[in-house]
Amino acid sequence: MARILAIESSCDETAAAVLEDGSRVLSNVVASQLALHAKYGGVVPELASREHLRSVVPVVREALQKAGVEWRDLSAVAATSGPGLAGALLVGLTYGKAISFATGIPLIAVHHIEGHIQSVMLEGRQRGEPVGLPALALVASGGHTHMYEVCDSGYRLLGKTRDDAAGEAFDKVAKLLGFGYPGGPVIDRLAPHGDPHGVPFTLARVKGSPLDFSFSGLKTAVLRWVEGHDLAAEIEARKQLVRHDPQPSSEAWLSVTPQATRDLLASFQHTVIDELLGHAAAAAAQMEDVRSLIITGGVACNAGLRAAAGKQWAGLPVYFPTPALSTDNAVMIAAAAWAKFERGEFAPLTEMAQPNAALA
Ligand code: KG4
Ligand code: ZN
């Protein structure tokens, strides 16, 4: 029996999990810093590092306790080595190294995006319907909008964003309109109250690879729309709302969001979804042999995206992570570490954090 303790600290979640034999989740602990960063309208790197430092030991202790295991029951310790915020990554990785050094179990360094992909593979194994490979993986998060071919032998990059990530576009639009941070969940909840065709947006084609994404033009189009409408009062009302309650209810948001702005949100979300799924269909059409479509990363929580993709997209069965494994967590890091554990792919104690690490 092999048990892996995994630690994730690449952005604003300190997380630890214990995974047994590649598919049994013994524990999954996530300490979110959302409330801390919300008032600044985004993640403040220095605050994130400080919070990780505060949380990493208790979070790991809780993960071991919930799993009912002790250090000696572990076969390996895994930590996210990149990509992410340098100071944040350092905390989890350094703690992982210290555990490896002190207990003698091997260290496994995990790429954060591989984690997002492997969480979906893990849940497929748990359901008894493994995700068929090769797969097309669309990873859309706050830092990434990338498409990969996933095979037994590894990953091949098919397309990526030239500028903002999809989640970043959600966050920036939300911030511009006074909806606080993170933007994705709020826009997702309010979008059904607006007309997705109310504001016509078009996305400029990216020169070069047709599979690359660009979201900065859409962000600018939203900015122009906002400049052309008198929104100062409603934006101020929303900022007031967040000041009193960092996580307002949908009703509270709706009470300070007139129909025109609801239509803007719905149209923005609709355009992002169209872009993501349009590219996925184009990538699938180019692949010789593809059996599944994986959609993962924080943006994969989006209810509109899930509904639009359905169970089949571009002729492929679609796999999303369950909401609990969509945003950052350590189960996904343990899932990616499992494959490396089986291959004996261990990292030296000199392993460095790589804020800009590429998966492929
Ligand atoms: O994967 P994740 O937790 O962290 C990164 O690796 O970046 O993704 C966070 C991103 C944020 O940009 C957040 O706004 C977005 O995912 N997000 C969503 C939703 N939930 C989170 N975007 C759209 N709709 C959602 N429901
Ligand atoms: Zn992530």
Short mmCIF file of C-alpha atoms and ligand atoms in Angstrom, two decimals:
data_model
loop_
_atom_site.label_atom_id
_atom_site.label_comp_id
_atom_site.label_asym_id
_atom_site.label_seq_id
_atom_site.Cartn_x
_atom_site.Cartn_y
_atom_site.Cartn_z
CA MET A 1 0.00 0.00 0.00
CA ALA A 2 1.44 3.37 -1.01
CA ARG A 3 0.38 6.66 0.51
CA ILE A 4 1.37 10.05 -0.80
CA LEU A 5 1.13 13.28 1.18
CA ALA A 6 0.79 16.23 -1.20
CA ILE A 7 1.15 19.96 -0.54
CA GLU A 8 -0.11 22.77 -2.78
CA SER A 9 0.77 26.44 -2.20
CA SER A 10 1.20 27.99 -5.64
CA CYS A 11 -1.32 30.83 -5.27
CA ASP A 12 -3.86 31.69 -2.58
CA GLU A 13 -4.79 28.27 -1.22
CA THR A 14 -2.71 26.30 1.27
CA ALA A 15 -3.72 22.69 0.75
CA ALA A 16 -2.63 19.22 1.83
CA ALA A 17 -4.03 15.79 1.01
CA VAL A 18 -3.24 12.13 1.49
CA LEU A 19 -3.91 9.74 -1.40
CA GLU A 20 -3.68 5.97 -1.09
CA ASP A 21 -2.83 3.70 -4.02
CA GLY A 22 -3.54 6.35 -6.63
CA SER A 23 -7.29 6.64 -6.16
CA ARG A 24 -8.39 6.56 -2.52
CA VAL A 25 -8.54 10.09 -1.09
CA LEU A 26 -7.89 9.73 2.65
CA SER A 27 -8.00 13.48 3.31
CA ASN A 28 -8.32 16.78 1.47
CA VAL A 29 -7.71 19.98 3.43
CA VAL A 30 -7.83 23.43 1.82
CA ALA A 31 -7.21 26.68 3.71
CA SER A 32 -8.38 29.47 1.44
CA GLN A 33 -7.01 33.00 1.68
CA LEU A 34 -9.89 34.43 -0.37
CA ALA A 35 -11.22 36.67 2.40
CA LEU A 36 -7.74 38.10 2.97
CA HIS A 37 -7.17 39.09 -0.67
CA ALA A 38 -10.78 40.03 -1.50
CA LYS A 39 -10.47 43.57 -0.17
CA TYR A 40 -7.47 44.26 -2.43
CA GLY A 41 -9.25 43.05 -5.56
CA GLY A 42 -6.63 40.38 -6.28
CA VAL A 43 -3.96 38.18 -4.75
CA VAL A 44 -1.23 40.17 -2.98
CA PRO A 45 1.90 37.98 -3.32
CA GLU A 46 3.58 39.04 -0.06
CA LEU A 47 0.41 38.44 1.94
CA ALA A 48 -0.02 35.06 0.23
CA SER A 49 3.48 33.90 1.26
CA ARG A 50 2.93 35.03 4.84
CA GLU A 51 -0.39 33.19 5.04
CA HIS A 52 1.12 30.02 3.57
CA LEU A 53 3.84 30.17 6.22
CA ARG A 54 1.20 30.48 8.90
CA SER A 55 -1.00 27.71 7.54
CA VAL A 56 1.22 25.05 6.02
CA VAL A 57 2.11 23.18 9.23
CA PRO A 58 -1.43 23.05 10.67
CA VAL A 59 -2.91 22.19 7.25
CA VAL A 60 -0.51 19.26 6.80
CA ARG A 61 -1.11 18.12 10.37
CA GLU A 62 -4.87 18.18 9.77
CA ALA A 63 -4.50 16.22 6.52
CA LEU A 64 -2.53 13.50 8.34
CA GLN A 65 -5.01 13.43 11.22
CA LYS A 66 -8.06 13.21 8.94
CA ALA A 67 -6.36 10.43 6.97
CA GLY A 68 -5.54 8.62 10.22
CA VAL A 69 -1.88 8.25 9.26
CA GLU A 70 1.46 9.20 10.73
CA TRP A 71 4.74 10.13 9.08
CA ARG A 72 5.90 6.51 9.04
CA ASP A 73 2.80 5.46 7.05
CA LEU A 74 3.77 7.68 4.11
CA SER A 75 5.57 6.43 0.98
CA ALA A 76 6.39 9.84 -0.53
CA VAL A 77 5.78 13.56 -0.11
CA ALA A 78 4.78 15.66 -3.12
CA ALA A 79 4.72 19.43 -3.51
CA THR A 80 3.87 21.84 -6.31
CA SER A 81 7.16 23.21 -7.69
CA GLY A 82 5.59 25.53 -10.28
CA PRO A 83 4.17 27.47 -11.94
CA GLY A 84 2.86 30.06 -9.48
CA LEU A 85 3.93 32.88 -7.20
CA ALA A 86 7.60 32.39 -6.26
CA GLY A 87 7.25 33.17 -2.56
CA ALA A 88 4.09 31.06 -2.27
CA LEU A 89 5.58 28.04 -4.07
CA LEU A 90 8.67 28.20 -1.86
CA VAL A 91 6.68 27.63 1.32
CA GLY A 92 5.03 24.36 0.26
CA LEU A 93 8.06 23.04 -1.59
CA THR A 94 10.45 23.83 1.23
CA TYR A 95 8.17 22.17 3.75
CA GLY A 96 7.94 19.13 1.46
CA LYS A 97 11.73 18.98 1.24
CA ALA A 98 12.03 19.27 5.02
CA ILE A 99 9.59 16.37 5.47
CA SER A 100 11.52 14.30 2.94
CA PHE A 101 14.83 15.11 4.65
CA ALA A 102 13.54 14.41 8.14
CA THR A 103 11.61 11.20 7.41
CA GLY A 104 13.68 9.77 4.58
CA ILE A 105 10.72 9.37 2.20
CA PRO A 106 11.27 10.53 -1.39
CA LEU A 107 10.21 13.95 -2.66
CA ILE A 108 8.08 14.35 -5.80
CA ALA A 109 7.90 17.73 -7.55
CA VAL A 110 4.62 18.35 -9.36
CA HIS A 111 3.66 20.80 -12.11
CA HIS A 112 0.47 22.60 -11.02
CA ILE A 113 -1.22 22.19 -14.42
CA GLU A 114 -0.46 18.49 -14.51
CA GLY A 115 -2.34 18.42 -11.19
CA HIS A 116 -5.42 20.06 -12.72
CA ILE A 117 -5.38 17.48 -15.53
CA GLN A 118 -4.71 14.49 -13.30
CA SER A 119 -7.54 15.37 -10.89
CA VAL A 120 -9.93 14.50 -13.73
CA MET A 121 -8.11 11.24 -14.49
CA LEU A 122 -8.26 10.37 -10.78
CA GLU A 123 -12.01 10.90 -10.60
CA GLY A 124 -12.46 8.77 -13.73
CA ARG A 125 -10.62 5.89 -12.01
CA GLN A 126 -12.73 6.39 -8.87
CA ARG A 127 -15.95 6.12 -10.91
CA GLY A 128 -14.66 3.01 -12.61
CA GLU A 129 -14.72 4.72 -16.03
CA PRO A 130 -11.13 5.76 -16.76
CA VAL A 131 -10.74 8.75 -19.09
CA GLY A 132 -9.70 7.36 -22.48
CA LEU A 133 -6.33 8.50 -23.82
CA PRO A 134 -5.18 10.28 -25.88
CA ALA A 135 -7.25 13.14 -24.52
CA LEU A 136 -7.51 16.81 -25.34
CA ALA A 137 -7.15 18.84 -22.14
CA LEU A 138 -8.36 22.43 -21.92
CA VAL A 139 -6.91 24.03 -18.79
CA ALA A 140 -8.52 27.36 -17.90
CA SER A 141 -7.54 28.97 -14.62
CA GLY A 142 -6.42 32.28 -13.20
CA GLY A 143 -2.94 31.80 -14.64
CA HIS A 144 -3.49 29.48 -17.63
CA THR A 145 -5.54 28.99 -20.73
CA HIS A 146 -3.75 26.13 -22.41
CA MET A 147 -4.71 23.11 -24.52
CA TYR A 148 -2.65 19.93 -24.36
CA GLU A 149 -2.71 16.52 -25.92
CA VAL A 150 -2.51 14.05 -23.04
CA CYS A 151 -1.03 10.60 -23.77
CA ASP A 152 0.42 7.83 -21.63
CA SER A 153 3.83 9.20 -22.51
CA GLY A 154 3.19 12.81 -21.51
CA TYR A 155 1.82 16.13 -22.71
CA ARG A 156 2.03 18.11 -25.95
CA LEU A 157 1.09 21.80 -26.03
CA LEU A 158 -1.48 22.55 -28.76
CA GLY A 159 -2.37 26.17 -28.01
CA LYS A 160 -2.24 28.78 -25.29
CA THR A 161 -3.24 32.31 -24.46
CA ARG A 162 -1.15 35.11 -25.89
CA ASP A 163 -2.10 37.49 -23.10
CA ASP A 164 -4.59 37.10 -20.26
CA ALA A 165 -5.80 33.77 -18.95
CA ALA A 166 -9.56 33.15 -19.05
CA GLY A 167 -9.85 33.31 -15.24
CA GLU A 168 -7.81 36.49 -15.22
CA ALA A 169 -10.29 38.03 -17.69
CA PHE A 170 -13.15 37.11 -15.33
CA ASP A 171 -11.22 38.61 -12.40
CA LYS A 172 -10.30 41.84 -14.21
CA VAL A 173 -13.82 42.44 -15.52
CA ALA A 174 -15.25 41.80 -12.06
CA LYS A 175 -12.76 44.18 -10.47
CA LEU A 176 -13.50 46.89 -13.03
CA LEU A 177 -17.20 46.64 -12.17
CA GLY A 178 -16.72 46.57 -8.39
CA PHE A 179 -17.52 42.88 -7.89
CA GLY A 180 -14.41 42.12 -5.82
CA TYR A 181 -12.17 39.08 -6.12
CA PRO A 182 -12.31 36.39 -7.44
CA GLY A 183 -14.53 37.42 -10.32
CA GLY A 184 -15.41 34.07 -11.88
CA PRO A 185 -17.85 32.79 -9.28
CA VAL A 186 -19.79 36.10 -9.07
CA ILE A 187 -20.09 36.54 -12.83
CA ASP A 188 -21.11 32.87 -13.11
CA ARG A 189 -23.93 33.39 -10.59
CA LEU A 190 -25.21 36.64 -12.15
CA ALA A 191 -24.87 35.69 -15.83
CA PRO A 192 -28.17 33.72 -15.94
CA HIS A 193 -29.94 36.99 -15.01
CA GLY A 194 -28.74 38.76 -18.15
CA ASP A 195 -29.08 38.44 -21.92
CA PRO A 196 -25.98 36.70 -23.34
CA HIS A 197 -26.57 38.50 -26.65
CA GLY A 198 -27.33 41.86 -25.02
CA VAL A 199 -23.87 43.28 -25.72
CA PRO A 200 -22.33 42.01 -28.97
CA PHE A 201 -18.63 41.22 -28.45
CA THR A 202 -16.32 39.86 -31.09
CA LEU A 203 -12.92 38.42 -30.34
CA ALA A 204 -10.11 39.36 -32.67
CA ARG A 205 -8.41 36.39 -34.31
CA VAL A 206 -4.90 35.81 -33.05
CA LYS A 207 -2.23 35.97 -35.72
CA GLY A 208 -0.15 32.82 -36.01
CA SER A 209 -1.52 29.67 -34.46
CA PRO A 210 -5.32 29.37 -34.83
CA LEU A 211 -5.34 27.40 -31.59
CA ASP A 212 -3.95 30.25 -29.49
CA PHE A 213 -6.27 32.34 -27.32
CA SER A 214 -6.40 36.06 -26.63
CA PHE A 215 -8.64 37.65 -24.02
CA SER A 216 -7.15 41.13 -23.70
CA GLY A 217 -9.27 42.52 -26.57
CA LEU A 218 -12.43 41.37 -24.82
CA LYS A 219 -11.26 42.97 -21.59
CA THR A 220 -10.70 46.27 -23.46
CA ALA A 221 -14.12 46.00 -25.11
CA VAL A 222 -15.71 45.65 -21.66
CA LEU A 223 -13.70 48.67 -20.49
CA ARG A 224 -14.94 50.73 -23.46
CA TRP A 225 -18.54 49.70 -22.74
CA VAL A 226 -18.14 50.72 -19.10
CA GLU A 227 -16.65 54.08 -20.13
CA GLY A 228 -19.64 54.66 -22.41
CA HIS A 229 -22.16 54.10 -19.62
CA ASP A 230 -22.58 55.97 -16.39
CA LEU A 231 -21.84 53.23 -13.87
CA ALA A 232 -20.09 55.18 -11.11
CA ALA A 233 -23.00 54.94 -8.64
CA GLU A 234 -23.65 51.22 -9.05
CA ILE A 235 -19.92 50.40 -8.90
CA GLU A 236 -19.64 52.35 -5.66
CA ALA A 237 -22.72 50.54 -4.28
CA ARG A 238 -21.09 47.18 -5.03
CA LYS A 239 -17.80 48.22 -3.44
CA GLN A 240 -19.75 49.21 -0.32
CA LEU A 241 -21.46 45.83 -0.36
CA VAL A 242 -18.13 43.92 -0.45
CA ARG A 243 -16.78 46.11 2.34
CA HIS A 244 -19.61 44.97 4.59
CA ASP A 245 -19.67 41.35 3.48
CA PRO A 246 -16.77 39.81 1.53
CA GLN A 247 -19.08 37.14 0.10
CA PRO A 248 -22.47 38.72 -0.69
CA SER A 249 -25.42 36.55 -1.74
CA SER A 250 -26.66 36.58 -5.35
CA GLU A 251 -29.72 38.56 -4.21
CA ALA A 252 -27.49 41.19 -2.62
CA TRP A 253 -25.43 41.48 -5.83
CA LEU A 254 -28.55 41.67 -7.98
CA SER A 255 -29.95 44.49 -5.86
CA VAL A 256 -27.01 46.70 -6.92
CA THR A 257 -26.72 45.43 -10.51
CA PRO A 258 -29.13 46.97 -13.07
CA GLN A 259 -30.26 44.99 -16.11
CA ALA A 260 -27.79 46.60 -18.53
CA THR A 261 -24.85 45.45 -16.38
CA ARG A 262 -26.38 41.98 -16.00
CA ASP A 263 -26.54 41.80 -19.81
CA LEU A 264 -22.89 42.87 -19.98
CA LEU A 265 -21.86 40.08 -17.59
CA ALA A 266 -23.91 37.48 -19.44
CA SER A 267 -22.50 38.58 -22.80
CA PHE A 268 -18.94 38.60 -21.51
CA GLN A 269 -19.26 35.09 -20.07
CA HIS A 270 -20.96 33.84 -23.22
CA THR A 271 -18.08 35.18 -25.34
CA VAL A 272 -15.44 33.52 -23.15
CA ILE A 273 -17.28 30.19 -23.25
CA ASP A 274 -17.66 30.40 -27.03
CA GLU A 275 -13.97 31.09 -27.36
CA LEU A 276 -12.92 28.21 -25.11
CA LEU A 277 -15.23 25.62 -26.67
CA GLY A 278 -14.61 26.87 -30.22
CA HIS A 279 -10.88 26.37 -29.77
CA ALA A 280 -11.40 22.97 -28.18
CA ALA A 281 -13.45 21.86 -31.20
CA ALA A 282 -10.77 23.18 -33.59
CA ALA A 283 -8.02 21.36 -31.68
CA ALA A 284 -10.00 18.12 -31.59
CA ALA A 285 -10.52 18.33 -35.34
CA GLN A 286 -6.73 18.57 -35.85
CA MET A 287 -5.87 15.60 -33.67
CA GLU A 288 -5.48 12.26 -35.36
CA ASP A 289 -6.67 10.06 -32.60
CA VAL A 290 -8.43 11.62 -29.64
CA ARG A 291 -10.83 9.88 -27.31
CA SER A 292 -11.84 12.39 -24.65
CA LEU A 293 -12.06 16.06 -23.77
CA ILE A 294 -10.91 17.13 -20.31
CA ILE A 295 -11.92 20.63 -19.17
CA THR A 296 -10.19 21.65 -15.95
CA GLY A 297 -8.77 24.53 -13.86
CA GLY A 298 -10.72 27.06 -11.78
CA VAL A 299 -12.78 28.29 -14.76
CA ALA A 300 -14.06 24.71 -15.19
CA CYS A 301 -16.32 25.48 -12.17
CA ASN A 302 -18.31 27.76 -14.45
CA ALA A 303 -21.89 26.52 -14.69
CA GLY A 304 -22.43 28.17 -18.08
CA LEU A 305 -19.33 26.43 -19.48
CA ARG A 306 -20.43 23.06 -18.08
CA ALA A 307 -23.90 23.47 -19.55
CA ALA A 308 -22.58 24.58 -22.95
CA ALA A 309 -20.10 21.69 -23.21
CA GLY A 310 -22.66 19.13 -22.03
CA LYS A 311 -21.67 15.47 -21.93
CA GLN A 312 -20.34 15.43 -25.50
CA TRP A 313 -18.45 18.16 -27.30
CA ALA A 314 -16.91 17.97 -30.76
CA GLY A 315 -17.92 14.30 -30.77
CA LEU A 316 -15.91 13.55 -27.62
CA PRO A 317 -17.06 12.57 -24.13
CA VAL A 318 -16.43 15.55 -21.84
CA TYR A 319 -14.89 15.22 -18.38
CA PHE A 320 -14.92 18.02 -15.80
CA PRO A 321 -13.52 17.71 -12.28
CA THR A 322 -16.15 17.78 -9.54
CA PRO A 323 -16.38 21.34 -8.13
CA ALA A 324 -14.29 20.40 -5.06
CA LEU A 325 -11.36 19.46 -7.31
CA SER A 326 -11.84 22.29 -9.84
CA THR A 327 -10.15 25.06 -7.92
CA ASP A 328 -6.75 24.62 -6.32
CA ASN A 329 -6.38 21.66 -3.98
CA ALA A 330 -3.73 19.09 -3.02
CA VAL A 331 -5.61 15.95 -4.12
CA MET A 332 -4.79 16.93 -7.71
CA ILE A 333 -1.12 17.28 -6.78
CA ALA A 334 -1.18 13.83 -5.16
CA ALA A 335 -2.90 12.42 -8.27
CA ALA A 336 -0.15 13.76 -10.54
CA ALA A 337 2.49 12.57 -8.06
CA TRP A 338 1.09 9.05 -8.14
CA ALA A 339 2.14 8.46 -11.76
CA LYS A 340 5.61 9.80 -10.98
CA PHE A 341 5.80 7.61 -7.88
CA GLU A 342 5.07 4.54 -9.98
CA ARG A 343 7.80 5.55 -12.43
CA GLY A 344 10.24 6.28 -9.61
CA GLU A 345 10.49 9.90 -10.77
CA PHE A 346 11.76 11.56 -7.61
CA ALA A 347 13.16 15.06 -7.10
CA PRO A 348 16.41 15.94 -5.35
CA LEU A 349 16.39 18.02 -2.19
CA THR A 350 17.99 20.76 -4.29
CA GLU A 351 14.77 21.07 -6.32
CA MET A 352 13.94 24.75 -6.92
CA ALA A 353 10.58 26.49 -7.19
CA GLN A 354 9.91 27.36 -10.83
CA PRO A 355 7.39 30.23 -11.03
CA ASN A 356 7.22 30.01 -14.85
CA ALA A 357 7.57 26.28 -15.36
CA ALA A 358 6.09 25.02 -18.64
CA LEU A 359 4.36 21.63 -18.73
CA ALA A 360 5.22 21.03 -22.37
O1 KG4 B 1 -7.25 26.91 -10.70
P1 KG4 B 1 -7.49 28.07 -9.83
O2 KG4 B 1 -8.15 27.85 -8.47
O3 KG4 B 1 -6.15 28.84 -9.52
C1 KG4 B 1 -5.17 28.98 -10.53
O4 KG4 B 1 -4.42 28.01 -10.75
O5 KG4 B 1 -5.22 30.07 -11.15
O6 KG4 B 1 -8.34 29.14 -10.68
C2 KG4 B 1 -8.75 30.37 -10.15
C3 KG4 B 1 -9.47 31.12 -11.25
C4 KG4 B 1 -9.83 32.55 -10.88
O7 KG4 B 1 -9.46 33.40 -11.94
C5 KG4 B 1 -11.35 32.49 -10.73
O8 KG4 B 1 -12.00 33.71 -11.05
C6 KG4 B 1 -11.72 31.42 -11.72
O9 KG4 B 1 -10.69 30.45 -11.60
N1 KG4 B 1 -13.00 30.81 -11.38
C7 KG4 B 1 -14.08 30.86 -12.19
C8 KG4 B 1 -15.13 30.24 -11.48
N2 KG4 B 1 -14.65 29.80 -10.28
C9 KG4 B 1 -13.34 30.17 -10.25
N3 KG4 B 1 -14.24 31.39 -13.41
C10 KG4 B 1 -15.46 31.31 -13.97
N4 KG4 B 1 -16.53 30.75 -13.35
C11 KG4 B 1 -16.42 30.19 -12.12
N5 KG4 B 1 -17.46 29.64 -11.53
ZN ZN B 2 -4.84 26.15 -10.39
#
